[in-house]
Amino acid sequence: MFKKILIANRGEIALRIIWACKELGIRTVAVHSDVDKDSLHVKFADEDVCIGPARNIDSYLNISRIISAAEITDADAIHPGYGFLAENAHFAEVCQDCRITFIGPGPEIIRQMGDKAMARKTMMRAGVPVIPGSEGVVPTVEEAVVLAEEIGYPVIVKAAAGGGGRGMRIARGESEVRRAYETAQREAAAAFGSGDLYMEKYIENPRHIEFQIFGDKHGNIVHMNERECSIQRRHQKLVEEAPSVALTPGLRQKMAEAALAGARMVGYVNAGTVEFLLDERRNFYFIEMNTRIQVEHPVTENIAGIDLIKEQIKVAAGEPLPYRQEDIKILGHSIECRVNAEDPVTFAPSPGTIRAFHLPGGPGIRVDTAAHAEARISPYYDSMIAKVISRGNSRAEALSRMRRAMDSFVVEGIKTNIPLQQRILADPDFERGEISTRFMERFMPAEKVEPALS
Ligand code: ADP
Ligand code: ADP
Ligand code: MG
């Protein structure tokens, strides 16, 4: 087992990883930018290294500074969390070259699945249904126009290197494809350093359903059932739950088998997520694979009774998975609400200093956060400040616990989306589980649903 792990991340996920290390008796190294020097992940780690100024490229995305920090502190492994370098194949390779274990799949797997256009092809080879769309990257806008006619409108233009819901545009006609192609290309180049785009048929009113999978270094691979993440704004998840009310045992089995077939195709190791869209006629299609731990992993932890971060560490250290597929059950129901520092109506980010802070608790409530009273929420980073996760023996119990938890979550000094989350939780369709990725449109003006095609 590792003696010391460096955590190449910040915020709630950095703390979450520290908790897992403490339980395993592993020492921790926090890295941080200068604006994060008073953060809780720095306070609770055994050691810490400042790796540079606030901007991501100067710190949390700076590979040489992170590797230097690992070498100076003699860390034997790096956990990348999610976002930042978590799906960067080059980083995983540099770790390998420096004999530091990257806690995740190897660089070849990240490369094969990280390019979303390439992942589509891999999945097709594994016999997994994908959304009708381009063979690979669509190199020019003219080709995009021709292809869109072939696929049939509406279509969605997507960044091959995309993530976090960015670099994606819907088009319902030729002029929109032209504009969609150009804006998505610009956004993708700026956000991901690659303007490569691919195209899919736009599925109307789908549900987003993803499967947690886990492989070890001994050839074992299991799935831990699904999460439903249909409550989204601008293709970014807001509320997640497990299991999904939309799946029958038969459909669950079919989707799980597809997820596993894709994972086996690349010899997947460590935690991963295979994402699908389920259309109104209950056809499912692969959309992408995330080769890392997911923001919403706690809902799976709750229904599987498995600590996914500890499992990631153990598997990276070479231990075999301690269970077989038939040992993994669905134990009750779990819901997660992402709490963001943003205006609940305009969605404008709301950085600043938290004045008062009271966390919900009580039976069945878990909160993953690095926020606290007097914490400064920086404009440089993601606006998510906490995840509230409920568990119940039924969906109704998980929902009632979540409602009362959100009613007792107090944050003063900055604006948060808690009022919006309360409206979602009170919605009759949400209560019945009648949801799709367009659910949020009822809460916002049309121009807020899709970024303007300017
Ligand atoms: P999840 O699939 O785990 O729910 P999200 O899509 O919400 O993840 O992304 C989690 C965080 O990681 C966000 O801050 C997002 O901007 C960031 N992120 C996701 N994918 C990428 C990527 N390919 N490159 C850079 N950042 C990413
Ligand atoms: P990211 O890498 O940013 O997470 P995904 O490919 O996973 O991007 O898509 C994110 C979300 O965008 C999906 O959950 C879904 O709501 C929407 N989306 C993506 N592709 C399509 C599609 N072909 N049709 C309809 N919605 C889509
Ligand atoms: Mg996704």
Short mmCIF file of C-alpha atoms and ligand atoms in Angstrom, two decimals:
data_model
loop_
_atom_site.label_atom_id
_atom_site.label_comp_id
_atom_site.label_asym_id
_atom_site.label_seq_id
_atom_site.Cartn_x
_atom_site.Cartn_y
_atom_site.Cartn_z
CA MET A 1 0.00 0.00 0.00
CA PHE A 2 1.08 3.59 -0.57
CA LYS A 3 2.70 5.53 2.26
CA LYS A 4 1.93 8.99 0.96
CA ILE A 5 -0.51 10.35 -1.62
CA LEU A 6 -0.43 13.78 -3.24
CA ILE A 7 -3.83 15.21 -4.09
CA ALA A 8 -3.72 17.20 -7.33
CA ASN A 9 -6.99 19.04 -6.74
CA ARG A 10 -8.81 21.48 -4.45
CA GLY A 11 -12.20 22.00 -2.81
CA GLU A 12 -14.56 19.30 -1.66
CA ILE A 13 -13.01 16.49 -3.72
CA ALA A 14 -9.53 17.16 -2.29
CA LEU A 15 -10.98 16.87 1.22
CA ARG A 16 -12.94 13.76 0.26
CA ILE A 17 -9.69 12.11 -0.85
CA ILE A 18 -7.92 13.18 2.37
CA TRP A 19 -10.68 11.50 4.43
CA ALA A 20 -10.19 8.25 2.50
CA CYS A 21 -6.40 8.40 3.00
CA LYS A 22 -6.80 8.99 6.73
CA GLU A 23 -9.05 5.95 7.02
CA LEU A 24 -6.45 3.87 5.19
CA GLY A 25 -3.56 5.22 7.29
CA ILE A 26 -1.90 6.95 4.32
CA ARG A 27 -0.17 10.33 4.69
CA THR A 28 -1.39 13.15 2.45
CA VAL A 29 0.15 16.06 0.56
CA ALA A 30 -2.06 18.98 -0.49
CA VAL A 31 -1.03 21.24 -3.35
CA HIS A 32 -2.57 24.68 -3.61
CA SER A 33 -2.50 27.97 -5.45
CA ASP A 34 -1.65 31.09 -3.46
CA VAL A 35 -5.31 32.16 -3.13
CA ASP A 36 -6.11 28.73 -1.65
CA LYS A 37 -3.52 28.87 1.14
CA ASP A 38 -6.17 28.96 3.89
CA SER A 39 -8.34 26.24 2.33
CA LEU A 40 -9.44 23.23 4.33
CA HIS A 41 -7.67 20.75 2.07
CA VAL A 42 -4.41 22.49 3.02
CA LYS A 43 -5.32 22.55 6.69
CA PHE A 44 -6.22 18.86 6.91
CA ALA A 45 -3.42 17.39 4.78
CA ASP A 46 -0.26 16.22 6.54
CA GLU A 47 1.92 18.33 4.24
CA ASP A 48 1.26 21.07 1.72
CA VAL A 49 3.05 22.71 -1.17
CA CYS A 50 2.16 26.01 -2.83
CA ILE A 51 2.39 25.39 -6.58
CA GLY A 52 1.75 28.88 -7.94
CA PRO A 53 -0.71 31.70 -8.61
CA ALA A 54 -4.50 31.39 -8.87
CA ARG A 55 -4.83 30.82 -12.60
CA ASN A 56 -5.27 27.14 -13.40
CA ILE A 57 -2.45 27.00 -15.93
CA ASP A 58 -0.08 28.36 -13.27
CA SER A 59 -1.07 25.87 -10.56
CA TYR A 60 -3.67 23.09 -10.66
CA LEU A 61 -3.03 22.40 -14.36
CA ASN A 62 0.72 22.87 -14.13
CA ILE A 63 2.16 19.38 -14.55
CA SER A 64 5.81 20.16 -13.83
CA ARG A 65 4.99 21.98 -10.59
CA ILE A 66 2.75 19.17 -9.37
CA ILE A 67 5.32 16.51 -10.21
CA SER A 68 8.03 18.56 -8.45
CA ALA A 69 5.80 18.79 -5.38
CA ALA A 70 5.37 15.00 -5.41
CA GLU A 71 9.12 14.49 -5.71
CA ILE A 72 10.03 16.97 -2.99
CA THR A 73 7.57 15.36 -0.57
CA ASP A 74 8.41 11.82 -1.69
CA ALA A 75 4.79 10.95 -2.47
CA ASP A 76 4.33 7.54 -4.08
CA ALA A 77 0.98 8.20 -5.73
CA ILE A 78 -1.14 11.07 -7.06
CA HIS A 79 -4.93 11.23 -6.91
CA PRO A 80 -6.23 13.70 -9.54
CA GLY A 81 -9.87 13.95 -8.33
CA TYR A 82 -12.17 15.22 -11.12
CA GLY A 83 -11.68 18.12 -13.53
CA PHE A 84 -8.19 19.67 -13.83
CA LEU A 85 -5.72 16.90 -14.82
CA ALA A 86 -7.99 13.94 -14.07
CA GLU A 87 -8.47 13.02 -17.73
CA ASN A 88 -5.13 14.23 -19.04
CA ALA A 89 -3.33 11.25 -20.62
CA HIS A 90 -0.05 13.17 -20.81
CA PHE A 91 -0.13 13.79 -17.06
CA ALA A 92 -0.80 10.09 -16.38
CA GLU A 93 2.18 9.28 -18.61
CA VAL A 94 4.50 11.74 -16.86
CA CYS A 95 3.51 10.19 -13.51
CA GLN A 96 4.37 6.76 -14.90
CA ASP A 97 7.76 7.99 -16.18
CA CYS A 98 8.51 9.48 -12.76
CA ARG A 99 7.50 6.22 -11.02
CA ILE A 100 4.61 7.87 -9.24
CA THR A 101 1.37 5.88 -9.37
CA PHE A 102 -1.45 7.78 -11.06
CA ILE A 103 -4.66 6.76 -9.27
CA GLY A 104 -6.82 6.07 -12.30
CA PRO A 105 -6.59 4.16 -15.56
CA GLY A 106 -3.38 4.15 -17.62
CA PRO A 107 -2.60 6.81 -20.25
CA GLU A 108 -3.60 4.54 -23.18
CA ILE A 109 -7.10 4.06 -21.76
CA ILE A 110 -7.50 7.77 -21.03
CA ARG A 111 -6.40 8.54 -24.58
CA GLN A 112 -8.81 6.08 -26.15
CA MET A 113 -11.79 7.25 -24.15
CA GLY A 114 -10.90 10.91 -23.55
CA ASP A 115 -11.36 11.85 -27.18
CA LYS A 116 -15.14 11.60 -27.38
CA ALA A 117 -15.18 11.06 -31.17
CA MET A 118 -12.73 8.17 -30.79
CA ALA A 119 -14.66 6.72 -27.83
CA ARG A 120 -17.76 6.49 -30.06
CA LYS A 121 -15.83 4.29 -32.47
CA THR A 122 -14.46 2.09 -29.69
CA MET A 123 -17.95 1.58 -28.32
CA MET A 124 -19.34 0.74 -31.75
CA ARG A 125 -16.70 -1.95 -32.06
CA ALA A 126 -17.84 -3.35 -28.70
CA GLY A 127 -21.39 -3.55 -30.09
CA VAL A 128 -22.68 -0.71 -27.90
CA PRO A 129 -25.38 1.50 -29.48
CA VAL A 130 -24.22 5.06 -30.15
CA ILE A 131 -26.25 8.07 -31.30
CA PRO A 132 -26.39 8.43 -35.10
CA GLY A 133 -23.68 10.91 -35.99
CA SER A 134 -20.27 11.55 -37.52
CA GLU A 135 -17.68 8.79 -37.98
CA GLY A 136 -15.11 10.83 -36.12
CA VAL A 137 -14.08 14.47 -36.07
CA VAL A 138 -15.86 16.74 -38.59
CA PRO A 139 -12.96 18.80 -39.98
CA THR A 140 -14.82 21.66 -41.74
CA VAL A 141 -18.03 23.61 -41.43
CA GLU A 142 -19.00 22.59 -44.99
CA GLU A 143 -18.74 18.93 -44.05
CA ALA A 144 -20.80 19.67 -40.95
CA VAL A 145 -23.58 21.11 -43.12
CA VAL A 146 -23.61 18.07 -45.44
CA LEU A 147 -23.56 15.65 -42.53
CA ALA A 148 -26.35 17.46 -40.67
CA GLU A 149 -28.61 17.00 -43.71
CA GLU A 150 -27.75 13.30 -43.71
CA ILE A 151 -28.37 12.81 -39.98
CA GLY A 152 -31.48 14.99 -40.02
CA TYR A 153 -32.15 18.04 -37.81
CA PRO A 154 -31.87 18.78 -34.97
CA VAL A 155 -28.20 17.95 -34.49
CA ILE A 156 -25.71 18.71 -31.75
CA VAL A 157 -22.15 19.82 -32.44
CA LYS A 158 -19.79 18.67 -29.68
CA ALA A 159 -16.14 19.19 -28.73
CA ALA A 160 -14.12 15.95 -29.00
CA ALA A 161 -12.12 17.02 -25.95
CA GLY A 162 -15.17 18.44 -24.13
CA GLY A 163 -16.32 18.13 -20.55
CA GLY A 164 -18.38 19.93 -17.92
CA GLY A 165 -21.13 20.61 -20.49
CA ARG A 166 -19.00 23.07 -22.47
CA GLY A 167 -18.23 23.19 -26.20
CA MET A 168 -21.66 21.93 -27.26
CA ARG A 169 -24.28 23.58 -29.50
CA ILE A 170 -27.67 22.48 -30.84
CA ALA A 171 -28.66 23.34 -34.41
CA ARG A 172 -32.08 23.11 -36.05
CA GLY A 173 -31.18 24.24 -39.56
CA GLU A 174 -28.31 25.05 -41.91
CA SER A 175 -27.56 28.56 -40.71
CA GLU A 176 -27.62 27.33 -37.13
CA VAL A 177 -25.14 24.56 -37.93
CA ARG A 178 -22.74 27.11 -39.34
CA ARG A 179 -23.00 29.28 -36.25
CA ALA A 180 -22.98 26.28 -33.90
CA TYR A 181 -19.84 24.94 -35.52
CA GLU A 182 -18.01 28.23 -35.18
CA THR A 183 -19.04 29.02 -31.58
CA ALA A 184 -18.42 25.46 -30.37
CA GLN A 185 -15.03 25.46 -32.07
CA ARG A 186 -14.04 28.73 -30.44
CA GLU A 187 -15.28 27.64 -27.03
CA ALA A 188 -13.60 24.25 -27.28
CA ALA A 189 -10.27 25.70 -28.39
CA ALA A 190 -10.30 28.13 -25.46
CA ALA A 191 -11.50 25.64 -22.83
CA PHE A 192 -9.78 22.41 -23.90
CA GLY A 193 -6.91 23.50 -26.16
CA SER A 194 -8.46 21.63 -29.11
CA GLY A 195 -11.15 22.84 -31.47
CA ASP A 196 -11.93 19.35 -32.84
CA LEU A 197 -15.68 18.82 -33.20
CA TYR A 198 -17.95 15.84 -33.87
CA MET A 199 -21.67 15.68 -34.45
CA GLU A 200 -24.66 13.68 -33.20
CA LYS A 201 -28.37 13.63 -33.77
CA TYR A 202 -29.94 15.75 -31.02
CA ILE A 203 -32.19 13.49 -28.95
CA GLU A 204 -35.32 15.31 -27.72
CA ASN A 205 -36.29 14.85 -24.07
CA PRO A 206 -33.79 12.15 -23.13
CA ARG A 207 -32.84 11.00 -19.68
CA HIS A 208 -29.15 10.98 -18.77
CA ILE A 209 -28.33 7.61 -17.23
CA GLU A 210 -24.77 6.56 -16.43
CA PHE A 211 -23.21 3.38 -15.07
CA GLN A 212 -20.45 3.26 -12.50
CA ILE A 213 -17.93 0.64 -13.45
CA PHE A 214 -14.80 -0.54 -11.66
CA GLY A 215 -11.91 -2.68 -12.87
CA ASP A 216 -8.87 -4.00 -11.02
CA LYS A 217 -5.40 -4.97 -12.28
CA HIS A 218 -6.28 -8.67 -12.22
CA GLY A 219 -8.85 -8.60 -14.98
CA ASN A 220 -11.95 -8.29 -12.77
CA ILE A 221 -14.51 -5.70 -13.77
CA VAL A 222 -17.89 -4.98 -12.21
CA HIS A 223 -20.63 -2.37 -12.48
CA MET A 224 -22.23 -0.70 -9.47
CA ASN A 225 -25.55 0.13 -11.13
CA GLU A 226 -26.70 3.46 -12.48
CA ARG A 227 -27.14 7.10 -11.59
CA GLU A 228 -29.77 9.30 -13.19
CA CYS A 229 -28.45 12.79 -13.89
CA SER A 230 -31.24 14.29 -16.02
CA ILE A 231 -31.62 17.47 -13.96
CA GLN A 232 -29.15 19.70 -15.80
CA ARG A 233 -28.62 23.31 -16.74
CA ARG A 234 -26.63 23.97 -19.89
CA HIS A 235 -25.71 20.27 -20.04
CA GLN A 236 -24.23 20.48 -16.52
CA LYS A 237 -25.69 18.26 -13.79
CA LEU A 238 -27.52 19.84 -10.85
CA VAL A 239 -29.32 16.95 -9.13
CA GLU A 240 -28.37 13.28 -9.39
CA GLU A 241 -29.92 10.14 -7.98
CA ALA A 242 -29.46 6.40 -7.78
CA PRO A 243 -31.08 4.17 -8.80
CA SER A 244 -33.08 5.61 -11.75
CA VAL A 245 -36.86 5.26 -11.59
CA ALA A 246 -36.85 4.80 -15.38
CA LEU A 247 -35.10 1.43 -15.44
CA THR A 248 -36.74 -1.97 -15.15
CA PRO A 249 -34.44 -4.79 -14.00
CA GLY A 250 -34.26 -6.00 -17.61
CA LEU A 251 -33.26 -2.64 -19.08
CA ARG A 252 -30.79 -2.10 -16.22
CA GLN A 253 -29.13 -5.39 -17.06
CA LYS A 254 -28.92 -4.59 -20.77
CA MET A 255 -27.39 -1.16 -20.17
CA ALA A 256 -24.98 -2.53 -17.57
CA GLU A 257 -23.85 -5.21 -20.01
CA ALA A 258 -23.23 -2.55 -22.68
CA ALA A 259 -21.22 -0.48 -20.21
CA LEU A 260 -19.14 -3.51 -19.25
CA ALA A 261 -18.61 -4.54 -22.88
CA GLY A 262 -17.17 -1.11 -23.64
CA ALA A 263 -14.99 -1.16 -20.54
CA ARG A 264 -13.68 -4.64 -21.33
CA MET A 265 -12.88 -3.57 -24.88
CA VAL A 266 -10.19 -1.23 -23.54
CA GLY A 267 -9.17 -3.37 -20.54
CA TYR A 268 -10.47 -0.75 -18.17
CA VAL A 269 -8.81 -0.36 -14.76
CA ASN A 270 -10.00 1.71 -11.74
CA ALA A 271 -13.21 3.77 -11.46
CA GLY A 272 -14.99 4.90 -14.61
CA THR A 273 -18.39 6.01 -15.78
CA VAL A 274 -20.16 5.07 -18.98
CA GLU A 275 -22.77 7.69 -19.86
CA PHE A 276 -25.91 6.98 -21.89
CA LEU A 277 -28.94 8.87 -23.08
CA LEU A 278 -32.27 7.04 -22.85
CA ASP A 279 -34.83 8.30 -25.37
CA GLU A 280 -38.61 8.49 -24.96
CA ARG A 281 -39.00 5.10 -26.63
CA ARG A 282 -36.55 3.63 -24.11
CA ASN A 283 -33.70 3.15 -26.58
CA PHE A 284 -30.34 3.83 -24.98
CA TYR A 285 -27.23 5.24 -26.62
CA PHE A 286 -23.66 5.69 -25.39
CA ILE A 287 -22.56 9.35 -25.21
CA GLU A 288 -19.20 9.30 -23.45
CA MET A 289 -17.00 7.69 -20.87
CA ASN A 290 -15.42 9.56 -17.97
CA THR A 291 -12.16 7.90 -17.00
CA ARG A 292 -12.11 9.23 -13.44
CA ILE A 293 -14.13 9.56 -10.25
CA GLN A 294 -17.33 11.51 -10.84
CA VAL A 295 -18.73 14.49 -8.91
CA GLU A 296 -21.87 12.48 -8.12
CA HIS A 297 -20.06 9.34 -6.90
CA PRO A 298 -21.57 9.60 -3.36
CA VAL A 299 -25.04 8.49 -4.53
CA THR A 300 -23.47 5.24 -5.74
CA GLU A 301 -21.52 4.89 -2.49
CA ASN A 302 -24.83 5.19 -0.65
CA ILE A 303 -26.71 2.51 -2.58
CA ALA A 304 -23.77 0.12 -3.01
CA GLY A 305 -22.29 0.45 0.48
CA ILE A 306 -18.85 0.92 -1.10
CA ASP A 307 -16.30 3.69 -0.49
CA LEU A 308 -15.29 4.43 -4.08
CA ILE A 309 -12.27 6.58 -3.23
CA LYS A 310 -10.76 3.98 -0.93
CA GLU A 311 -11.45 1.39 -3.62
CA GLN A 312 -9.63 3.56 -6.20
CA ILE A 313 -6.59 3.75 -3.96
CA LYS A 314 -6.55 0.02 -3.18
CA VAL A 315 -6.95 -0.96 -6.82
CA ALA A 316 -4.16 1.44 -7.85
CA ALA A 317 -1.96 -0.25 -5.25
CA GLY A 318 -2.63 -3.59 -6.95
CA GLU A 319 -5.28 -5.08 -4.68
CA PRO A 320 -8.02 -7.15 -6.32
CA LEU A 321 -11.66 -6.05 -6.02
CA PRO A 322 -13.00 -7.81 -2.92
CA TYR A 323 -16.42 -8.69 -4.42
CA ARG A 324 -18.05 -10.20 -7.47
CA GLN A 325 -20.89 -8.78 -9.53
CA GLU A 326 -23.51 -10.81 -7.66
CA ASP A 327 -22.37 -9.27 -4.35
CA ILE A 328 -23.30 -5.75 -5.48
CA LYS A 329 -26.83 -4.82 -4.46
CA ILE A 330 -29.03 -1.73 -4.62
CA LEU A 331 -29.53 -0.69 -0.99
CA GLY A 332 -32.26 1.96 -0.88
CA HIS A 333 -32.16 5.27 -2.73
CA SER A 334 -29.87 8.30 -2.76
CA ILE A 335 -30.13 11.85 -4.11
CA GLU A 336 -27.45 14.54 -4.49
CA CYS A 337 -27.96 18.30 -4.89
CA ARG A 338 -25.04 20.43 -6.07
CA VAL A 339 -24.90 23.72 -4.19
CA ASN A 340 -23.30 26.42 -6.32
CA ALA A 341 -22.24 29.95 -5.43
CA GLU A 342 -24.46 31.63 -7.98
CA ASP A 343 -27.58 33.74 -8.25
CA PRO A 344 -30.57 31.36 -8.14
CA VAL A 345 -32.41 33.34 -10.82
CA THR A 346 -29.78 34.82 -13.17
CA PHE A 347 -27.15 32.08 -12.56
CA ALA A 348 -24.43 34.74 -12.39
CA PRO A 349 -21.48 33.49 -10.29
CA SER A 350 -21.45 34.91 -6.76
CA PRO A 351 -17.93 34.84 -5.36
CA GLY A 352 -17.16 36.54 -2.03
CA THR A 353 -16.78 35.75 1.64
CA ILE A 354 -19.18 33.40 3.42
CA ARG A 355 -20.39 35.10 6.60
CA ALA A 356 -22.71 32.59 8.25
CA PHE A 357 -22.67 28.89 7.43
CA HIS A 358 -24.83 26.14 8.90
CA LEU A 359 -24.73 22.65 7.45
CA PRO A 360 -27.66 20.26 7.41
CA GLY A 361 -27.28 16.93 9.20
CA GLY A 362 -29.40 14.27 10.86
CA PRO A 363 -30.37 10.81 9.64
CA GLY A 364 -29.44 9.95 6.08
CA ILE A 365 -27.69 13.25 5.25
CA ARG A 366 -24.08 13.61 4.13
CA VAL A 367 -22.47 16.87 3.05
CA ASP A 368 -19.23 16.96 1.07
CA THR A 369 -17.81 20.47 1.20
CA ALA A 370 -14.68 22.50 1.80
CA ALA A 371 -16.66 25.65 2.59
CA HIS A 372 -17.03 27.18 6.05
CA ALA A 373 -17.81 30.49 7.77
CA GLU A 374 -15.32 33.19 6.70
CA ALA A 375 -14.18 31.12 3.69
CA ARG A 376 -13.47 33.14 0.56
CA ILE A 377 -15.15 31.73 -2.53
CA SER A 378 -12.75 32.56 -5.33
CA PRO A 379 -13.89 33.66 -8.79
CA TYR A 380 -11.05 31.61 -10.31
CA TYR A 381 -12.59 28.19 -9.76
CA ASP A 382 -15.74 26.14 -10.22
CA SER A 383 -18.75 27.60 -8.41
CA MET A 384 -19.77 24.37 -6.67
CA ILE A 385 -19.30 24.87 -2.92
CA ALA A 386 -21.03 21.79 -1.48
CA LYS A 387 -22.82 18.57 -2.32
CA VAL A 388 -25.73 17.52 -0.14
CA ILE A 389 -26.41 13.80 -0.39
CA SER A 390 -29.42 12.06 1.13
CA ARG A 391 -30.13 8.37 1.60
CA GLY A 392 -33.38 6.60 2.40
CA ASN A 393 -34.84 3.13 2.23
CA SER A 394 -37.09 4.42 -0.55
CA ARG A 395 -36.97 7.31 -3.01
CA ALA A 396 -39.73 9.03 -1.01
CA GLU A 397 -37.63 8.87 2.15
CA ALA A 398 -34.47 10.08 0.38
CA LEU A 399 -36.49 12.97 -1.09
CA SER A 400 -38.11 13.99 2.20
CA ARG A 401 -34.71 13.97 3.88
CA MET A 402 -33.23 16.08 1.08
CA ARG A 403 -36.07 18.62 1.33
CA ARG A 404 -35.63 19.14 5.05
CA ALA A 405 -31.82 19.22 4.62
CA MET A 406 -32.02 22.00 2.04
CA ASP A 407 -34.43 23.89 4.34
CA SER A 408 -31.80 23.94 7.08
CA PHE A 409 -28.73 24.75 4.95
CA VAL A 410 -27.80 28.35 5.76
CA VAL A 411 -25.23 30.27 3.71
CA GLU A 412 -24.91 34.04 4.17
CA GLY A 413 -22.59 36.51 2.48
CA ILE A 414 -22.78 35.00 -1.00
CA LYS A 415 -25.72 33.93 -3.15
CA THR A 416 -26.34 30.23 -3.71
CA ASN A 417 -28.67 28.11 -5.80
CA ILE A 418 -30.31 26.63 -2.66
CA PRO A 419 -33.66 28.38 -3.43
CA LEU A 420 -33.58 26.87 -6.92
CA GLN A 421 -32.81 23.42 -5.52
CA GLN A 422 -35.79 23.80 -3.17
CA ARG A 423 -38.04 24.56 -6.14
CA ILE A 424 -36.77 21.50 -8.00
CA LEU A 425 -37.34 19.29 -4.95
CA ALA A 426 -40.90 20.64 -4.58
CA ASP A 427 -41.80 20.09 -8.23
CA PRO A 428 -44.59 17.48 -8.73
CA ASP A 429 -42.94 16.02 -11.85
CA PHE A 430 -39.66 15.67 -10.00
CA GLU A 431 -41.50 13.97 -7.16
CA ARG A 432 -43.01 11.49 -9.61
CA GLY A 433 -39.64 10.97 -11.31
CA GLU A 434 -41.03 12.25 -14.60
CA ILE A 435 -37.91 14.06 -15.73
CA SER A 436 -35.71 14.60 -18.76
CA THR A 437 -32.67 16.72 -19.55
CA ARG A 438 -35.11 19.53 -20.48
CA PHE A 439 -36.70 19.56 -17.01
CA MET A 440 -34.94 22.80 -16.00
CA GLU A 441 -36.45 24.82 -18.85
CA ARG A 442 -39.52 25.46 -16.70
CA PHE A 443 -37.37 27.40 -14.23
CA MET A 444 -35.61 29.73 -16.63
CA PRO A 445 -36.10 32.07 -19.54
CA ALA A 446 -35.39 30.48 -22.94
CA GLU A 447 -32.09 32.28 -23.48
CA LYS A 448 -30.72 30.81 -20.26
CA VAL A 449 -31.38 27.24 -21.38
CA GLU A 450 -29.02 27.31 -24.32
CA PRO A 451 -26.15 29.75 -24.48
CA ALA A 452 -26.96 32.31 -27.19
CA LEU A 453 -25.69 31.29 -30.61
CA SER A 454 -23.65 34.43 -31.08
P1 ADP B 1 -19.25 14.80 -13.58
O1 ADP B 1 -19.33 14.09 -14.90
O2 ADP B 1 -18.34 14.17 -12.61
O3 ADP B 1 -20.57 15.16 -13.07
P2 ADP B 1 -18.82 17.52 -14.47
O4 ADP B 1 -19.13 17.43 -15.93
O5 ADP B 1 -19.77 18.20 -13.57
O6 ADP B 1 -18.46 16.08 -13.94
O7 ADP B 1 -17.39 18.15 -14.29
C1 ADP B 1 -16.78 18.20 -13.04
C2 ADP B 1 -15.73 19.26 -13.06
O8 ADP B 1 -14.69 18.89 -13.93
C3 ADP B 1 -16.22 20.61 -13.55
O9 ADP B 1 -15.54 21.61 -12.85
C4 ADP B 1 -15.85 20.58 -15.02
O10 ADP B 1 -15.71 21.88 -15.52
C5 ADP B 1 -14.55 19.84 -14.98
N1 ADP B 1 -14.30 19.08 -16.19
C6 ADP B 1 -15.01 18.05 -16.67
N2 ADP B 1 -14.49 17.56 -17.81
C7 ADP B 1 -13.40 18.31 -18.08
C8 ADP B 1 -12.42 18.31 -19.12
N3 ADP B 1 -12.45 17.44 -20.14
N4 ADP B 1 -11.44 19.23 -19.06
C9 ADP B 1 -11.38 20.09 -18.05
N5 ADP B 1 -12.27 20.14 -17.03
C10 ADP B 1 -13.26 19.28 -17.05
P1 ADP B 2 -19.74 16.45 -21.22
O1 ADP B 2 -18.46 15.81 -21.69
O2 ADP B 2 -19.67 17.93 -21.23
O3 ADP B 2 -20.24 15.84 -19.96
P2 ADP B 2 -21.72 14.83 -22.67
O4 ADP B 2 -21.43 14.30 -24.01
O5 ADP B 2 -21.65 13.89 -21.53
O6 ADP B 2 -20.77 16.08 -22.39
O7 ADP B 2 -23.15 15.53 -22.68
C1 ADP B 2 -23.60 16.29 -21.58
C2 ADP B 2 -25.10 16.50 -21.68
O8 ADP B 2 -25.44 17.16 -22.91
C3 ADP B 2 -25.92 15.20 -21.71
O9 ADP B 2 -26.17 14.72 -20.42
C4 ADP B 2 -27.18 15.68 -22.40
O10 ADP B 2 -28.03 16.38 -21.54
C5 ADP B 2 -26.65 16.65 -23.44
N1 ADP B 2 -26.38 15.96 -24.71
C6 ADP B 2 -25.20 15.53 -25.16
N2 ADP B 2 -25.32 14.92 -26.37
C7 ADP B 2 -26.65 14.96 -26.69
C8 ADP B 2 -27.44 14.50 -27.79
N3 ADP B 2 -26.88 13.89 -28.82
N4 ADP B 2 -28.77 14.71 -27.75
C9 ADP B 2 -29.35 15.34 -26.69
N5 ADP B 2 -28.68 15.80 -25.64
C10 ADP B 2 -27.34 15.62 -25.62
MG MG B 3 -20.78 13.86 -19.66
#
